[in-house]
mmCIF file of N, CA and C in Angstrom:
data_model
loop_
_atom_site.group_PDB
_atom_site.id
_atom_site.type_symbol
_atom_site.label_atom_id
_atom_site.label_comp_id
_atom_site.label_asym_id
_atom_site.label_seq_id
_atom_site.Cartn_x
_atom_site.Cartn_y
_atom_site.Cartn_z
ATOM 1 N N UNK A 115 0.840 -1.160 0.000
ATOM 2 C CA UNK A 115 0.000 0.000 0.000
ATOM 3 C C UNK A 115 0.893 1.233 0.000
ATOM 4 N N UNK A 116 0.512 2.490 -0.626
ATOM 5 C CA UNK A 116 1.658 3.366 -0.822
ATOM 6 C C UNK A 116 0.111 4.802 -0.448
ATOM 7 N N UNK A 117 0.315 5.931 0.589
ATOM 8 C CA UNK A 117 -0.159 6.458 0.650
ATOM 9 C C UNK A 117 0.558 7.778 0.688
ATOM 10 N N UNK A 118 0.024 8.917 -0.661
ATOM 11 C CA UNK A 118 0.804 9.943 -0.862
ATOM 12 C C UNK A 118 0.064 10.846 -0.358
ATOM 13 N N UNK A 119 0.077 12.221 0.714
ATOM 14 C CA UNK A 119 -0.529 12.733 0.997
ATOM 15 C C UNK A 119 -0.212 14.233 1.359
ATOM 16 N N UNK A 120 -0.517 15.538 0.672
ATOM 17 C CA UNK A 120 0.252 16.652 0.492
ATOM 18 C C UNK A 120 -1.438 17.463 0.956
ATOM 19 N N UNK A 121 -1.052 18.270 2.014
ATOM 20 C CA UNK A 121 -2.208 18.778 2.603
ATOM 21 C C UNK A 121 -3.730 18.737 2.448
ATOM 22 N N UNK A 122 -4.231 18.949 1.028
ATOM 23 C CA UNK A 122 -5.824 18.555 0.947
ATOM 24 C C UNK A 122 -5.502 17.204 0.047
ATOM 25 N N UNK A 123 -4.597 16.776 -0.592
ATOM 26 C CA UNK A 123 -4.679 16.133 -1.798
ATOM 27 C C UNK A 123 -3.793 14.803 -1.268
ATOM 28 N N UNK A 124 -4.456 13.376 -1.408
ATOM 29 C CA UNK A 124 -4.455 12.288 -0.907
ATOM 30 C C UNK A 124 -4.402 11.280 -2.026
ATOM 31 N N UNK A 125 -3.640 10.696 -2.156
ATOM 32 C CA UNK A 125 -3.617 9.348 -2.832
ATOM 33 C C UNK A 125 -3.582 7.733 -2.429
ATOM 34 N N UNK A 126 -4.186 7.123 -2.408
ATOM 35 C CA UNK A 126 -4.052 6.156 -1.669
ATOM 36 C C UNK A 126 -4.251 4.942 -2.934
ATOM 37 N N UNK A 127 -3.298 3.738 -2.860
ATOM 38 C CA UNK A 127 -2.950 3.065 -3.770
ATOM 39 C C UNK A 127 -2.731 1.478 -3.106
ATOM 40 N N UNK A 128 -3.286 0.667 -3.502
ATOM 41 C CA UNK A 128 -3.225 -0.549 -2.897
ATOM 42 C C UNK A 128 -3.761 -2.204 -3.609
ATOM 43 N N UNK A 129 -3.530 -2.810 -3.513
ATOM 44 C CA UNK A 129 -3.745 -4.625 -4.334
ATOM 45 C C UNK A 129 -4.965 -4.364 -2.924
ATOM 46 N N UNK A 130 -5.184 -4.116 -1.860
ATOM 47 C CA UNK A 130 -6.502 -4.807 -0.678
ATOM 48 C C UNK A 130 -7.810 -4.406 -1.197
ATOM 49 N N UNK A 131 -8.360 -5.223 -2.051
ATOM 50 C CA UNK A 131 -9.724 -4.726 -2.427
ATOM 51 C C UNK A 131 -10.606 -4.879 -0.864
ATOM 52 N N UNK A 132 -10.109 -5.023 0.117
ATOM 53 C CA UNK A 132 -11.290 -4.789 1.490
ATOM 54 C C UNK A 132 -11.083 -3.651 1.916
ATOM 55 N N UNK A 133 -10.174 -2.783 1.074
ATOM 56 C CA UNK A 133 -10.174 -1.199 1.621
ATOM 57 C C UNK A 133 -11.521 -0.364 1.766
ATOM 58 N N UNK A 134 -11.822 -0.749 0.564
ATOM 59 C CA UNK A 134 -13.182 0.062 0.072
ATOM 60 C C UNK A 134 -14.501 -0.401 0.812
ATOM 61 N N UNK A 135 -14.645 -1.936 1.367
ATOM 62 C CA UNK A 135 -15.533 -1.965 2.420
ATOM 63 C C UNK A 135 -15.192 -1.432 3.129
ATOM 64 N N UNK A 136 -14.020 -1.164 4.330
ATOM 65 C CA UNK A 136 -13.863 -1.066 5.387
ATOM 66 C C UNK A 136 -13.958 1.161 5.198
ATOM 67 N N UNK A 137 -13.097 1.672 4.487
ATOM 68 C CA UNK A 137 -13.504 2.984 4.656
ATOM 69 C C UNK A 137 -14.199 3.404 3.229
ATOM 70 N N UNK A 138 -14.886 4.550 3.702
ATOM 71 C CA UNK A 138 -15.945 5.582 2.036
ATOM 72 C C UNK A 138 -14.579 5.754 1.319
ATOM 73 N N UNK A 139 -14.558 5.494 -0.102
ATOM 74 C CA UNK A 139 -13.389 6.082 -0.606
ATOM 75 C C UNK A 139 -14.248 6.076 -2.214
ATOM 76 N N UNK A 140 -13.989 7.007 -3.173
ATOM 77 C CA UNK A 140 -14.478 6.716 -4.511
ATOM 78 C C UNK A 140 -12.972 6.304 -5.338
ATOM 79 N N UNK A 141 -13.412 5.386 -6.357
ATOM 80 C CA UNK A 141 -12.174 5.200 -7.472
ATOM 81 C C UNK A 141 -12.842 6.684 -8.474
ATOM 82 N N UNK A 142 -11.241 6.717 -9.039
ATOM 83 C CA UNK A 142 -11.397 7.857 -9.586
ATOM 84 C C UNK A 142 -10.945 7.829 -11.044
ATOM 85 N N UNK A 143 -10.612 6.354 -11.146
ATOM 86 C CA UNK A 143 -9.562 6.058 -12.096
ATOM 87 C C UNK A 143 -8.320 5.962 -12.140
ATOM 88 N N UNK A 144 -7.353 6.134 -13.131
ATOM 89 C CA UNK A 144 -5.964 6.613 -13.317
ATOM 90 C C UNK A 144 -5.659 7.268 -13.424
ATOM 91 N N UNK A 145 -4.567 7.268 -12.157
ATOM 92 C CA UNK A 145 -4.068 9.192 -12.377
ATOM 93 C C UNK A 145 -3.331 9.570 -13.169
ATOM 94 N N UNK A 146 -2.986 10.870 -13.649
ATOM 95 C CA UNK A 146 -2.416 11.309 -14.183
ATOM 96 C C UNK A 146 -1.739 12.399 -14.178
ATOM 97 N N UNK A 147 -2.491 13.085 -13.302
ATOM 98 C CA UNK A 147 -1.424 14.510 -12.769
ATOM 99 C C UNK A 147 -1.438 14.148 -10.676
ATOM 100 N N UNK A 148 -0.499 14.520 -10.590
ATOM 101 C CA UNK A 148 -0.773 15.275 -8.919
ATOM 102 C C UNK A 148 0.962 15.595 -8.079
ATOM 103 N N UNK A 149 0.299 16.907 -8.287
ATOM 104 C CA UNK A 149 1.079 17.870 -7.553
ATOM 105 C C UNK A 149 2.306 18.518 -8.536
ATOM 106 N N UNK A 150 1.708 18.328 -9.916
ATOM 107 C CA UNK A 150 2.573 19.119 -10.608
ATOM 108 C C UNK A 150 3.029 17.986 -11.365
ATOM 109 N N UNK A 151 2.864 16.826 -10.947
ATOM 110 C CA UNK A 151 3.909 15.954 -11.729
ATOM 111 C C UNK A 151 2.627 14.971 -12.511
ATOM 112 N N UNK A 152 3.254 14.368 -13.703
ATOM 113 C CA UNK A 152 2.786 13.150 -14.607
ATOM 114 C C UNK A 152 2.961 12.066 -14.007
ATOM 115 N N UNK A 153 1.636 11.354 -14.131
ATOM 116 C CA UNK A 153 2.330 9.667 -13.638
ATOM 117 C C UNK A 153 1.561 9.183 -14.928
ATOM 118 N N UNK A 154 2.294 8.098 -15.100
ATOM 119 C CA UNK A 154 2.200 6.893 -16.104
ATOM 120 C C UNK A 154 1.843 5.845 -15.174
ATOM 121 N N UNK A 155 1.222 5.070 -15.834
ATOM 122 C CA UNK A 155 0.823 3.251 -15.291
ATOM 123 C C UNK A 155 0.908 2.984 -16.692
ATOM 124 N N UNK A 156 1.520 1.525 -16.605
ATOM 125 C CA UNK A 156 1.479 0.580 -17.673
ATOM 126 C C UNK A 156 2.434 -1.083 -17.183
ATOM 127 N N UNK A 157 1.419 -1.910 -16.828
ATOM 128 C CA UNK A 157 1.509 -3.074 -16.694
ATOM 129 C C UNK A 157 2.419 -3.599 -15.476
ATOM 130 N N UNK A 158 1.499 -3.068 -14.104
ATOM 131 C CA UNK A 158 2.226 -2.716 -13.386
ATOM 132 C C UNK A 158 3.124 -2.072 -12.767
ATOM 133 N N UNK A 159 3.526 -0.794 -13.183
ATOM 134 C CA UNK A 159 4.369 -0.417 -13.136
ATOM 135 C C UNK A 159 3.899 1.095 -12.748
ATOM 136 N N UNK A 160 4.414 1.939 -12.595
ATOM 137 C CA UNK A 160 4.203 3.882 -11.570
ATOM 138 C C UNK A 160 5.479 4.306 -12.369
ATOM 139 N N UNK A 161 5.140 5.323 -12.967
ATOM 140 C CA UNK A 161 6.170 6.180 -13.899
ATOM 141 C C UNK A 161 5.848 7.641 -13.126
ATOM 142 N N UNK A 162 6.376 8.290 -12.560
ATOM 143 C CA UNK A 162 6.900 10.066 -12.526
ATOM 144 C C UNK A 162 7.414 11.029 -12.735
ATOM 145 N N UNK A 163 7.244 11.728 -13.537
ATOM 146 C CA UNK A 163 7.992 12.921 -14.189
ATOM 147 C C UNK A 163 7.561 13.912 -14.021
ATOM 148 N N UNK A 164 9.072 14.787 -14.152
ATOM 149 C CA UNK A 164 8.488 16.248 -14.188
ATOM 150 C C UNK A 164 8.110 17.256 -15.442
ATOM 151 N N UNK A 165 8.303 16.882 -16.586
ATOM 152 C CA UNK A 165 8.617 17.090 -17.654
ATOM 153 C C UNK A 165 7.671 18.369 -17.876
ATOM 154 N N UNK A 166 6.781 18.315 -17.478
ATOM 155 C CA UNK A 166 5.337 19.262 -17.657
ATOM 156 C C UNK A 166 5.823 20.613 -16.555
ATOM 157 N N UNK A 167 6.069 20.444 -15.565
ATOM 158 C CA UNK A 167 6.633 21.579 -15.110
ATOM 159 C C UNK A 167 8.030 22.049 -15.540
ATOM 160 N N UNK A 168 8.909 21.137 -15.927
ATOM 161 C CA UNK A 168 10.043 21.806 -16.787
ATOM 162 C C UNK A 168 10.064 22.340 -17.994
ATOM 163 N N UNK A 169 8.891 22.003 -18.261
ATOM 164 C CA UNK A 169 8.554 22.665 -19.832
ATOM 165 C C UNK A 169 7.928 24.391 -19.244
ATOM 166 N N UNK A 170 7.157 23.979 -18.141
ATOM 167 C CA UNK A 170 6.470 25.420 -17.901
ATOM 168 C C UNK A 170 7.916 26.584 -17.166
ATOM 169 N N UNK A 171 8.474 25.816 -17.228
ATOM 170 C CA UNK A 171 10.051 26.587 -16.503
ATOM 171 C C UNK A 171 10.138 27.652 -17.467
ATOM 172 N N UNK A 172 10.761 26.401 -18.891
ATOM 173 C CA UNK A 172 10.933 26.963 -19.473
ATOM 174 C C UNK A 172 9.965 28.332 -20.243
ATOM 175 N N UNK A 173 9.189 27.872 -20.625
ATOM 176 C CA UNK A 173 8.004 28.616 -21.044
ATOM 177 C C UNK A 173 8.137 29.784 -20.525
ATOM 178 N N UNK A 174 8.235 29.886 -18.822
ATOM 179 C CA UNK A 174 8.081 31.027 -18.114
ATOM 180 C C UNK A 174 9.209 32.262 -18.578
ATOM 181 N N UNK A 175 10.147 31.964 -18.890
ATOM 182 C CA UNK A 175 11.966 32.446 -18.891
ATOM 183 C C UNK A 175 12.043 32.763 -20.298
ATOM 184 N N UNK A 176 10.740 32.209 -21.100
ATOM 185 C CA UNK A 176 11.199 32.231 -22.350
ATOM 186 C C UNK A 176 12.288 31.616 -23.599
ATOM 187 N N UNK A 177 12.339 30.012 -22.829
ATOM 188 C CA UNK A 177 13.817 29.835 -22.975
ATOM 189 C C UNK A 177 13.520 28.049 -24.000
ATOM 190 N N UNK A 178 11.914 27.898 -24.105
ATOM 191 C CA UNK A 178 11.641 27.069 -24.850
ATOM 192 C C UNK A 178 12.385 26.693 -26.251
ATOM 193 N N UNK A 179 12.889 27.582 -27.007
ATOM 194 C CA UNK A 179 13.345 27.391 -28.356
ATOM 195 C C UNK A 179 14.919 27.080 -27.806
ATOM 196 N N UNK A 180 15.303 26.994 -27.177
ATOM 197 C CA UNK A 180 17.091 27.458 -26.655
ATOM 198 C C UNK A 180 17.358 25.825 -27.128
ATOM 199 N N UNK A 181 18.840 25.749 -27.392
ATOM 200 C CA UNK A 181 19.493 24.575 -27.275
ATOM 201 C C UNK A 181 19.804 23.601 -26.699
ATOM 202 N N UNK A 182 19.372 22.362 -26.399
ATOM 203 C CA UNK A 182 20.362 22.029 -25.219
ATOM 204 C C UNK A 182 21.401 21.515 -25.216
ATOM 205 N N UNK A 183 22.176 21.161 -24.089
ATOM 206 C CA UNK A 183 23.705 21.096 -24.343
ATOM 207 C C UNK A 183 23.936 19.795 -22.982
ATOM 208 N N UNK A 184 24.937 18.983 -23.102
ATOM 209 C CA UNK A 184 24.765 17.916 -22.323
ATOM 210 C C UNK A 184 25.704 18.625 -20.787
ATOM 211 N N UNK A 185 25.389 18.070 -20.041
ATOM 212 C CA UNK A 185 26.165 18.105 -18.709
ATOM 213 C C UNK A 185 27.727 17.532 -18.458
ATOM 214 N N UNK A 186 28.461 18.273 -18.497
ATOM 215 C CA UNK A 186 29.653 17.508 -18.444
ATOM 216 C C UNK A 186 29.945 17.343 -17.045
ATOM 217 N N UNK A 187 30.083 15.927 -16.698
ATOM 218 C CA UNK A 187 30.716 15.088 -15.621
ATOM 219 C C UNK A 187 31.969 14.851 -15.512
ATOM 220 N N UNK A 188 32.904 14.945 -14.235
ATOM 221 C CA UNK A 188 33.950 14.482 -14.278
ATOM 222 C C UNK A 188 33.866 12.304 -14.651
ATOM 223 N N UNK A 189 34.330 12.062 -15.425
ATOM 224 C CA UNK A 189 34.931 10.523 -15.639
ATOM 225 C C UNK A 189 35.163 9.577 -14.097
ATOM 226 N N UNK A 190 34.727 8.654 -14.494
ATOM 227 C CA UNK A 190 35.325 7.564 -13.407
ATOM 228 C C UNK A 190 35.523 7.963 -11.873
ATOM 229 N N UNK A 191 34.321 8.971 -11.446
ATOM 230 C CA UNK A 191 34.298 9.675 -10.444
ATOM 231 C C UNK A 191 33.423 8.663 -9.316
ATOM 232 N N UNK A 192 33.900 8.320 -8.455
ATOM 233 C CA UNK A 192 33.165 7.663 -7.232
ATOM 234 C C UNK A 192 33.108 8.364 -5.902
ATOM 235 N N UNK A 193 32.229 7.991 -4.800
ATOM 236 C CA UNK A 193 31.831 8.818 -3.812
ATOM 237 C C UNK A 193 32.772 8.460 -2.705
ATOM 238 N N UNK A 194 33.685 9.479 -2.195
ATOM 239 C CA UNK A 194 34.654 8.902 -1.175
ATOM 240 C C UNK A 194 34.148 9.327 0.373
ATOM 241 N N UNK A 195 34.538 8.223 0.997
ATOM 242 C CA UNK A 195 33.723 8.347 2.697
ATOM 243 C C UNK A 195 34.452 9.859 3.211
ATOM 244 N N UNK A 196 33.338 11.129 3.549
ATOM 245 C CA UNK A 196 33.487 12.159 3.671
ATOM 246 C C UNK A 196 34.731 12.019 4.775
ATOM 247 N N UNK A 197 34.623 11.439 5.995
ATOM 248 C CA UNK A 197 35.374 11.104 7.586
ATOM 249 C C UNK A 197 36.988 10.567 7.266
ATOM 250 N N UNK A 198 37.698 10.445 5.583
ATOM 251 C CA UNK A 198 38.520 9.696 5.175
ATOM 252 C C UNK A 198 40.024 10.677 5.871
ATOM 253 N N UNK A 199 39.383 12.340 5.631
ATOM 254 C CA UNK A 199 40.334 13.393 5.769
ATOM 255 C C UNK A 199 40.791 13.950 4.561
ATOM 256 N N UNK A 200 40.852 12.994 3.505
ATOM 257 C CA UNK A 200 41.490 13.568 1.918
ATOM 258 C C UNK A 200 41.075 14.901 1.865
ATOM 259 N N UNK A 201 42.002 15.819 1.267
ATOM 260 C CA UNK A 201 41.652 17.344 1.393
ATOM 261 C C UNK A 201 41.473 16.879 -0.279
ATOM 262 N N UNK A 202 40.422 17.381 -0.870
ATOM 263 C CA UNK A 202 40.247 17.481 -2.314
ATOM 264 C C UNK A 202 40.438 18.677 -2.863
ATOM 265 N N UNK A 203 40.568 18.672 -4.168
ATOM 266 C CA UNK A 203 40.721 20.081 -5.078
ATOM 267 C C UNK A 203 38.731 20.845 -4.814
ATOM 268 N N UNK A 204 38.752 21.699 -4.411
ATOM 269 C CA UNK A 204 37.523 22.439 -4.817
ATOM 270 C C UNK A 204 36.898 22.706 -6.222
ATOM 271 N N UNK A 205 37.742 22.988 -6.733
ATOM 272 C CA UNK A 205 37.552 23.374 -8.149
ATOM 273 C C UNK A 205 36.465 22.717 -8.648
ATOM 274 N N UNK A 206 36.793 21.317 -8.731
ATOM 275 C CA UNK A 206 37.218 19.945 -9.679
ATOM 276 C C UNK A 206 35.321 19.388 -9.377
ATOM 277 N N UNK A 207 34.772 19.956 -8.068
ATOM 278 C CA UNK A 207 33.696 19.446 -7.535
ATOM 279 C C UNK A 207 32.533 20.906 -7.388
#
């Protein structure tokens, strides 16, 4: 059971079909928006994105037509235990 719940707006999701005897609840169908975000269902499965508010980002800024350009990552970079002491380059991070 997975219950999402953001001040008036409640989701409640579950395989216990004795939910619905035991409390009033209406089906509403499949969702598709809540709280800004897209969900997908398809064959089991819960998909979430933000894509719809990053589009309205953009939209807002005016910045819809712009290019995009990939993120450059440092290579072969792994997470070192903060407590190790290694003083690292700042730069670089």
């Amino acid at each position: 059971m997975f219950i999402f719940l953001y001040v008036d707006d409640l989701i409640l999701t579950s395989d216990d079909e004795n939910l619905a005897r035991e409390f009033k609840m209406k089906d509403m169908g499949l969702l598709h928006y809540f709280l800004g975000m897209e969900v997908w269902q398809k064959d089991g499965e819960l998909f979430v994105f933000q894509g719809k508010y990053a589009n309205e980002i953009l939209r807002r800024f005016h910045m819809e037509k712009c290019k995009p350009i990939q993120t450059h990552l440092a290579g072969n970079w792994r997470k070192e235990d903060s407590t190790s002491g290694e003083v690292v380059e700042a730069i670089v991070y």
